[in-house]
mmCIF file of C-alpha atoms in Angstrom:
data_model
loop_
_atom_site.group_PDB
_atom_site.id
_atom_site.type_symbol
_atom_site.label_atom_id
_atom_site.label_comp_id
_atom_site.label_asym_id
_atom_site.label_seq_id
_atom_site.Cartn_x
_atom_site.Cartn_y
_atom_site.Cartn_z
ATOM 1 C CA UNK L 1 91.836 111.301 116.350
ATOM 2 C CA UNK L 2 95.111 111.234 114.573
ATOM 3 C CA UNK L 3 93.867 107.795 112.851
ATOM 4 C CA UNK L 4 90.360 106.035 112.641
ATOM 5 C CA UNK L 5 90.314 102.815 111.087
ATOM 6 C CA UNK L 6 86.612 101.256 110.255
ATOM 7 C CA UNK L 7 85.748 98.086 108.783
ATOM 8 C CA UNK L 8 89.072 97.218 107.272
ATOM 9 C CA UNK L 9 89.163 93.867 105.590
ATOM 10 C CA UNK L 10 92.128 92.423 103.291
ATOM 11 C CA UNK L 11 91.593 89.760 101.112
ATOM 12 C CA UNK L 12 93.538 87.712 98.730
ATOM 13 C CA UNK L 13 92.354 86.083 95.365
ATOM 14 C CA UNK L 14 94.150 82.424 95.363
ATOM 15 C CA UNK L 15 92.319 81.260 92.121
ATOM 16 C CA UNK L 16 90.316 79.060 91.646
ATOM 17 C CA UNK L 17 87.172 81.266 93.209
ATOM 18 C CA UNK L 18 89.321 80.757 96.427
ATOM 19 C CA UNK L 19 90.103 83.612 98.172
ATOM 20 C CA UNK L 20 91.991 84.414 101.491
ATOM 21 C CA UNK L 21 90.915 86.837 103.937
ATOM 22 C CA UNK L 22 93.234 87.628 107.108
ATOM 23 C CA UNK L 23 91.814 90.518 107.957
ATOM 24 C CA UNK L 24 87.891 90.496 108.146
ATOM 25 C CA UNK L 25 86.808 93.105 109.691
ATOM 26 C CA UNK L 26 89.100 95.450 111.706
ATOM 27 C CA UNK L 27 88.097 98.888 113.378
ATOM 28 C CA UNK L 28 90.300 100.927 116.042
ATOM 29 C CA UNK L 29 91.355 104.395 116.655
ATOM 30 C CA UNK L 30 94.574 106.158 117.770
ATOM 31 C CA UNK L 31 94.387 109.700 119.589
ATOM 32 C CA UNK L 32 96.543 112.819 119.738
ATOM 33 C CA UNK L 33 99.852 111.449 120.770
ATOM 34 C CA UNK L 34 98.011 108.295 122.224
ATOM 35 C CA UNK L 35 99.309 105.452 122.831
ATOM 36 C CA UNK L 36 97.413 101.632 121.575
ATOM 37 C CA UNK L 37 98.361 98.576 121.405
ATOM 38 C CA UNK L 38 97.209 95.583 118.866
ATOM 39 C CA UNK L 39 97.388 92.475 120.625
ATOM 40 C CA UNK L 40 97.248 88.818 119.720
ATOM 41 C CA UNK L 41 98.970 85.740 118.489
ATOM 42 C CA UNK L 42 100.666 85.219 115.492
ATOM 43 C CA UNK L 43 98.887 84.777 112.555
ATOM 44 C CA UNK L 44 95.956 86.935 113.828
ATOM 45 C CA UNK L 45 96.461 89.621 111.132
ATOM 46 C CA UNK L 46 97.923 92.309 113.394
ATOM 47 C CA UNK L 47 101.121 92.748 111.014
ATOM 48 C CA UNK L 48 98.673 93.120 108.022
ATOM 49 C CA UNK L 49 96.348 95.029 109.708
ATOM 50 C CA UNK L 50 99.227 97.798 110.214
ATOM 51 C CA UNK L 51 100.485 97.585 106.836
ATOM 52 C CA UNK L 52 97.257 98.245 105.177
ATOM 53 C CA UNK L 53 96.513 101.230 107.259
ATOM 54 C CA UNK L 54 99.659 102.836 105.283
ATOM 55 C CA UNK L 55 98.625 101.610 101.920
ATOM 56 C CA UNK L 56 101.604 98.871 102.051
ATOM 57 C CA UNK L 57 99.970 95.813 101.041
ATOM 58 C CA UNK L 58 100.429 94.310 97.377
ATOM 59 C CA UNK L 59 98.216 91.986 95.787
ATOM 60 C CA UNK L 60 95.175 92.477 97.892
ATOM 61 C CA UNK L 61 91.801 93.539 98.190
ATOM 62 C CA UNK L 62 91.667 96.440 100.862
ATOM 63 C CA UNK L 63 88.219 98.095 101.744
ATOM 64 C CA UNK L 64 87.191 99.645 104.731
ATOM 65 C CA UNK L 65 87.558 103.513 105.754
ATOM 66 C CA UNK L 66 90.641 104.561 106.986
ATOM 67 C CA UNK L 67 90.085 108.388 107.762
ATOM 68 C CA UNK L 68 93.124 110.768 109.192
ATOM 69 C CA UNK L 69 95.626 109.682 106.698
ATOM 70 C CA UNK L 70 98.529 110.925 109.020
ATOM 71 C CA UNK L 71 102.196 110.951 108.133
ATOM 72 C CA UNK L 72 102.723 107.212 109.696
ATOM 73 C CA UNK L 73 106.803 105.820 110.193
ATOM 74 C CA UNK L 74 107.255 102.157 111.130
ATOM 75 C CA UNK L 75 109.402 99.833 113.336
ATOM 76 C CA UNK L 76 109.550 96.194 112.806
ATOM 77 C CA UNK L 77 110.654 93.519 114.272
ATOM 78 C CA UNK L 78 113.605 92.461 112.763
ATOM 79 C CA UNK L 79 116.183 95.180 111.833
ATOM 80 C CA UNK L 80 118.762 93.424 110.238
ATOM 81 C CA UNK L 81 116.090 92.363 107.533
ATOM 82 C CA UNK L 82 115.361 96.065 107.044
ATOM 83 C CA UNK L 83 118.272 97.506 107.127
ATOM 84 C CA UNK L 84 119.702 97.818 103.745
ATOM 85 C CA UNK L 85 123.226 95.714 104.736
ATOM 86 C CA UNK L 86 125.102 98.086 102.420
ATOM 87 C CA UNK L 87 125.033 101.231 103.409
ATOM 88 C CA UNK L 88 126.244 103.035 106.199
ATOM 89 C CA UNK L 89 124.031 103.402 108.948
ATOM 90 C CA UNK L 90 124.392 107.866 108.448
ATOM 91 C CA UNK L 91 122.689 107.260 104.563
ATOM 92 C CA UNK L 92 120.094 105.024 105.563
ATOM 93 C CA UNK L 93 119.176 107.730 108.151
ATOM 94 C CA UNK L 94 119.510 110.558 105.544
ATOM 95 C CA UNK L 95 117.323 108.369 103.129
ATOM 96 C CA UNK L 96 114.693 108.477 105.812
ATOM 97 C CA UNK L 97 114.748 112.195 105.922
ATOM 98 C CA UNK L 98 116.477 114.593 104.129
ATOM 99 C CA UNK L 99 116.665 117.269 106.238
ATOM 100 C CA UNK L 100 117.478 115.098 109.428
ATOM 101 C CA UNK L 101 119.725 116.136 112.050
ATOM 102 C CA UNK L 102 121.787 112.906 111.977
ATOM 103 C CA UNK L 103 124.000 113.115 114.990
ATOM 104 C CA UNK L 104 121.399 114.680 117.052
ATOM 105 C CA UNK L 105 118.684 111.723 115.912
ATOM 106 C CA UNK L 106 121.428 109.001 116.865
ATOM 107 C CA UNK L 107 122.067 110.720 120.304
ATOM 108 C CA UNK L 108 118.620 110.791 121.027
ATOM 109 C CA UNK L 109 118.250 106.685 120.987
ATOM 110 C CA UNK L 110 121.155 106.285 122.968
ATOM 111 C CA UNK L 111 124.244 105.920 120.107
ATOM 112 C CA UNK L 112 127.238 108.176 119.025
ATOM 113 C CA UNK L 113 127.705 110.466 116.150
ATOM 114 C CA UNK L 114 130.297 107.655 115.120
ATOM 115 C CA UNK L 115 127.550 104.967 114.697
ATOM 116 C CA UNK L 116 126.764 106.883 111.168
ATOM 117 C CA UNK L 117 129.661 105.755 109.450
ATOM 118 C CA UNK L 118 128.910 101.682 110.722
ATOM 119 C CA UNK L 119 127.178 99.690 108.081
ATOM 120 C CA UNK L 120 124.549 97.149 110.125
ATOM 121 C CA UNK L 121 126.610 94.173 110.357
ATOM 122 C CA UNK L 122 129.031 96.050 112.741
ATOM 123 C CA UNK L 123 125.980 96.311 115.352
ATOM 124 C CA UNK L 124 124.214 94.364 117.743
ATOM 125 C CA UNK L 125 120.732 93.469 117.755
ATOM 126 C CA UNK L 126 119.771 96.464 120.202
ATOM 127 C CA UNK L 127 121.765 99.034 118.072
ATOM 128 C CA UNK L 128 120.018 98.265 114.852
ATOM 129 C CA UNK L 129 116.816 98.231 116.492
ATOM 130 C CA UNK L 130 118.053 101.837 117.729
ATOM 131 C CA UNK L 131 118.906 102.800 114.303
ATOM 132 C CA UNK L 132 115.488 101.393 112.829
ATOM 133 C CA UNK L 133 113.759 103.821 115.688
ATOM 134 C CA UNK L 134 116.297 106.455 114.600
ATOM 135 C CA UNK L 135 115.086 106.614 110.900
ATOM 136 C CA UNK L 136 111.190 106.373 111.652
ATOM 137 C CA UNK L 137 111.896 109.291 114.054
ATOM 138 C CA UNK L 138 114.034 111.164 110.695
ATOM 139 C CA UNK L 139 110.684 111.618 108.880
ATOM 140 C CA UNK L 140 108.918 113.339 111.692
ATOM 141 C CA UNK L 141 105.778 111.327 111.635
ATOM 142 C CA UNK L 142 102.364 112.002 113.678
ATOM 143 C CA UNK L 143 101.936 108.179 114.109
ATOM 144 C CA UNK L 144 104.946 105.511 115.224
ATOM 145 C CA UNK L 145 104.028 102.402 114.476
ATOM 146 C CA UNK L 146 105.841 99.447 116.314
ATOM 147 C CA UNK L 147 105.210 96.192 114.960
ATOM 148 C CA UNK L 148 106.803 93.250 117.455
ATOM 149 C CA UNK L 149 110.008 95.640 117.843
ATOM 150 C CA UNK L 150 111.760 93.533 120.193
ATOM 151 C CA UNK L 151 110.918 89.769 118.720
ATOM 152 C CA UNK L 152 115.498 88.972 118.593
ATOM 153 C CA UNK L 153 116.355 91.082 121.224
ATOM 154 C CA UNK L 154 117.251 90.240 125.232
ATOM 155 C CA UNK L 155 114.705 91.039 128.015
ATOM 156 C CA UNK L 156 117.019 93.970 128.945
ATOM 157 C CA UNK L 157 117.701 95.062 126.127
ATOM 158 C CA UNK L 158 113.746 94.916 125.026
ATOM 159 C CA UNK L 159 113.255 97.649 127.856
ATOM 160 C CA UNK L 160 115.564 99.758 126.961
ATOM 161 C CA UNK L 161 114.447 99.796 123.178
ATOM 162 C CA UNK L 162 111.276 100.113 124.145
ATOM 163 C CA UNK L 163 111.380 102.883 126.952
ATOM 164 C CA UNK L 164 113.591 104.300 124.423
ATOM 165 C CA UNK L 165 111.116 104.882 121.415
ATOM 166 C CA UNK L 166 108.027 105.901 124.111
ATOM 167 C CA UNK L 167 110.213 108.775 125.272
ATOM 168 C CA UNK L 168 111.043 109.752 121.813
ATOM 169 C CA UNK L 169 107.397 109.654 120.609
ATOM 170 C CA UNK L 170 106.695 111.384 123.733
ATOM 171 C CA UNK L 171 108.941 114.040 123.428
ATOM 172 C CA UNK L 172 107.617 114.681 119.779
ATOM 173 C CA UNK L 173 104.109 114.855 120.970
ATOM 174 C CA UNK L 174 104.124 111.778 118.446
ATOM 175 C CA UNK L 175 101.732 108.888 118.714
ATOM 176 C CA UNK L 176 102.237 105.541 118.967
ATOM 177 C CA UNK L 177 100.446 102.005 117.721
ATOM 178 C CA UNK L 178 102.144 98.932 119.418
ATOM 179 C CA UNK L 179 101.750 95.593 118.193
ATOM 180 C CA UNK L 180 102.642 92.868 119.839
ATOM 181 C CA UNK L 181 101.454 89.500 121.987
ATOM 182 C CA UNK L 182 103.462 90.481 124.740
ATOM 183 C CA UNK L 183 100.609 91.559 127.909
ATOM 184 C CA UNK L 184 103.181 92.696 130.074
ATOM 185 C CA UNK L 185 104.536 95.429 127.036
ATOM 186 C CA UNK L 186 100.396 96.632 126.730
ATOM 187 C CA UNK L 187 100.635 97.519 130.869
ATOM 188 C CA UNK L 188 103.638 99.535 130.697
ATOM 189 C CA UNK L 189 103.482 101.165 127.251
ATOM 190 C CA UNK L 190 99.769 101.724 126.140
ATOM 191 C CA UNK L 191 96.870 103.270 127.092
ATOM 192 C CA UNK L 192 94.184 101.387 125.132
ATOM 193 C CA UNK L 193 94.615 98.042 123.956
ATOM 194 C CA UNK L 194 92.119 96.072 120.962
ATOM 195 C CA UNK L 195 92.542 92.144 121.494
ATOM 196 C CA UNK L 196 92.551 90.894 117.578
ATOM 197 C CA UNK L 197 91.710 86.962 116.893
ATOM 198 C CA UNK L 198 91.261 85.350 113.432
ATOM 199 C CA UNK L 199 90.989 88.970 111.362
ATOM 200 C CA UNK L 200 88.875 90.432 114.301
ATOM 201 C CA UNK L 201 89.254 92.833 117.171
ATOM 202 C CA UNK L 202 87.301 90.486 119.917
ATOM 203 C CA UNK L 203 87.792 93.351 123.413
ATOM 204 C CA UNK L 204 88.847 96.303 123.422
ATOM 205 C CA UNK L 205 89.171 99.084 126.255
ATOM 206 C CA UNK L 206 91.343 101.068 128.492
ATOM 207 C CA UNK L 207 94.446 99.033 129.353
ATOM 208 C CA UNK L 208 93.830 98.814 132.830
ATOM 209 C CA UNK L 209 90.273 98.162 132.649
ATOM 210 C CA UNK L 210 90.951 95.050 130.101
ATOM 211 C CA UNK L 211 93.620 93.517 132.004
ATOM 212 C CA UNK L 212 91.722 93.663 135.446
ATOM 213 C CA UNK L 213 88.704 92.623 134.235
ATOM 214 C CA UNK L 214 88.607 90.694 130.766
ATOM 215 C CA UNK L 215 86.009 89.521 129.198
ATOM 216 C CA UNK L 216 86.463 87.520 125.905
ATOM 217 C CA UNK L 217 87.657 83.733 126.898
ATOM 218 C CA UNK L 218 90.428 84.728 123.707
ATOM 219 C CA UNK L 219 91.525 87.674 126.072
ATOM 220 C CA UNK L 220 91.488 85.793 129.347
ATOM 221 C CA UNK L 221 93.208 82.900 127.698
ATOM 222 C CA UNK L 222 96.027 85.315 126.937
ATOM 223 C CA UNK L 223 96.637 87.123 130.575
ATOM 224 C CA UNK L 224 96.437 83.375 132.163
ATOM 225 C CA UNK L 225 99.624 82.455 130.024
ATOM 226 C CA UNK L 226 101.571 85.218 131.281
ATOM 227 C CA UNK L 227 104.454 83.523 133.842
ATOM 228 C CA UNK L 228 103.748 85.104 137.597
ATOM 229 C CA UNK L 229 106.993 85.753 139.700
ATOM 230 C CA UNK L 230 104.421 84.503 142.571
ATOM 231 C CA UNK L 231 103.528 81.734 141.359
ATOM 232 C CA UNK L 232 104.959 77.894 142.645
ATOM 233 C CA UNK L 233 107.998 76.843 141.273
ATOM 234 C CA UNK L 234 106.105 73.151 140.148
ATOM 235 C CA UNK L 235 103.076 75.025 138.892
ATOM 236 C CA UNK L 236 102.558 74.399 135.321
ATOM 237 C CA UNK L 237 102.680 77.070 132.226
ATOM 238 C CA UNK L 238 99.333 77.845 131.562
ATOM 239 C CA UNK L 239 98.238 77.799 127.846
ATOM 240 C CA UNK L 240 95.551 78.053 125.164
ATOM 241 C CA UNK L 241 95.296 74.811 123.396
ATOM 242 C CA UNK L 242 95.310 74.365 119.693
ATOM 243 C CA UNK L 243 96.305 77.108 117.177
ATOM 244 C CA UNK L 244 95.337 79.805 115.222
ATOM 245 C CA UNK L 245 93.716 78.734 112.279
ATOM 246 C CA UNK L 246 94.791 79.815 108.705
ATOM 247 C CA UNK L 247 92.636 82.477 106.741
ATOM 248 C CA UNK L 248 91.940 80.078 104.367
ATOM 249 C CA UNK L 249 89.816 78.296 107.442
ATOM 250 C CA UNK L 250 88.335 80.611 109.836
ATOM 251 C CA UNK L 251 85.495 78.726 112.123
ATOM 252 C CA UNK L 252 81.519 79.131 110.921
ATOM 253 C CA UNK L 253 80.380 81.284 114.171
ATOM 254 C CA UNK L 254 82.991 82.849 116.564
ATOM 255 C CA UNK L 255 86.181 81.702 115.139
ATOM 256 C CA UNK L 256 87.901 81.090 118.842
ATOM 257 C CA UNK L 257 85.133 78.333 119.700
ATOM 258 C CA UNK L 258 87.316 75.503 118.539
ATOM 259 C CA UNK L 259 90.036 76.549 121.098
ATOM 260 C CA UNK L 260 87.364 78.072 123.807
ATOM 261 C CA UNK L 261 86.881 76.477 127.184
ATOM 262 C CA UNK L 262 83.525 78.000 127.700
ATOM 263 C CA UNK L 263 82.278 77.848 123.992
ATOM 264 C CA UNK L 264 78.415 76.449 123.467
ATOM 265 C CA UNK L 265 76.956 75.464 120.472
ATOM 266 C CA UNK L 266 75.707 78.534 119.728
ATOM 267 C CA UNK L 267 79.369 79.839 119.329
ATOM 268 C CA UNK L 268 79.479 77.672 116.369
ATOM 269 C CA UNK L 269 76.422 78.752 114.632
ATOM 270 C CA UNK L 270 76.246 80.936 111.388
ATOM 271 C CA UNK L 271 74.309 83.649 112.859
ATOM 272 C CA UNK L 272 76.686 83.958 115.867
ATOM 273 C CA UNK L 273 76.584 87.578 116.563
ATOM 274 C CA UNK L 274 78.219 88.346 120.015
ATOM 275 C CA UNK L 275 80.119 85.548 122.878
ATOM 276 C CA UNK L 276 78.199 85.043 125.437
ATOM 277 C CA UNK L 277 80.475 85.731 128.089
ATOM 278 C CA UNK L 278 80.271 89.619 126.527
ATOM 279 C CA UNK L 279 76.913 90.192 127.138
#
């Protein structure tokens, strides 16, 4: 395994003898030039979940093992907010890595040797994105990770991006961690996915095996609000109801039971151990 993450939790003191805790108890794994995915909605921790695995996270209690300690590069999901607006796009890549082959890095995601002397604000959406991909790829990492890299961008333009950086990391023999909420990204771009809800993976499996045949309501919830091309044009949007709830409030029992359509009451007990529907 290029990265094995066990037990991670992140917590936050708020004073007061309050404390935070997004991230309560997280464990996954990422092959040799795998590819995984980290689903769920926003707010489930995903975002911090990645972050902590690099050591990125200020202010925090982190525990948990976190064993392979590769040489990790990110992507996130809004370029022009990490792109440093100025400098030319050329330094930002050099920054990345020294020793990077700049005009051979920006052909490779689909840009010209010119693009280096552009500062950010001269590009689109899909070119920064490009250029974000460009610099993770500068360091040479063993583990790409991807968090919500296509939130601004176009459906067209998503694919591209996105095909994009899994040839590159492909090429590299580099692996790859996407995070996102988007189902239809997990089918065409990972291998294994791990369904996160409230600080917790709730499924997890091989990609096809999950999305055939889910188990958790949380997961089933999720591939029911994905819009079918088949479906009638005055059939209605399927949804979860309600939200995700902050850390500050996570549900005695299994946190989804508030939001589940099959919970019972024993979902809302404090020795809750397992749903029902996985066993």
């Amino acid at each position: 395994m290029i990265l094995s993450v066990n037990h991670l939790r992140v917590s936050f003191n708020l004073g007061g003898g309050r404390r935070s805790v997004p991230v309560r108890d997280v464990s996954f794994s990422v092959p040799e030039e795998g590819r995984v995915a980290l689903v769920g909605e926003s707010g489930c921790g995903k975002s911090l979940t990645a972050l902590a695995v690099g050591g990125l996270v200020d202010r925090a209690d982190v525990s948990g093992i976190v064993s392979g300690h590769p040489r990790i590069s990110y992507v996130f999901q809004n370029p022009m907010q990490s792109l440093n607006p100025v400098m030319r796009v050329g330094a930002q890549i050099a920054e990345a890595g020294r020793n990077a082959d700049i005009p051979s890095l920006l052909s490779s995601v689909g840009l010209p040797a010119a693009a280096a002397r552009k500062y950010p604000c001269e590009m689109s959406g899909g070119q920064q994105q490009r250029v974000m991909i460009a610099m993770a790829l500068a360091a040479e990492p063993d583990l790409l990770i991807a968090d919500e890299p296509t939130t601004a961008l176009d459906v067209t333009t998503q694919r591209e991006v996105l095909d994009l950086m899994s040839r590159a990391a492909e090429e590299r023999g580099t692996s790859l961690l996407l995070i996102t909420h988007n189902l239809g990204l997990v089918a065409r771009y990972a291998r294994c996915v791990y369904v996160m809800y409230a600080g917790e993976i709730v499924e997890s499996g091989p990609v096809k095996t999950v999305l055939r045949s889910p188990r958790h309501p949380y997961t089933k919830g999720l591939l029911a609000a994905v819009p079918r091309l088949d479906a009638p044009k005055d059939a209605e949007l399927a949804d979860i109801p309600g939200t995700v709830p902050p850390p500050t409030a996570w549900p005695t029992g299994c946190a989804f039971h508030p939001r589940c359509p099959k919970a019972r009451p024993s979902c809302s007990s404090p020795d809750f151990s397992a749903c029902p529907e996985m066993t």
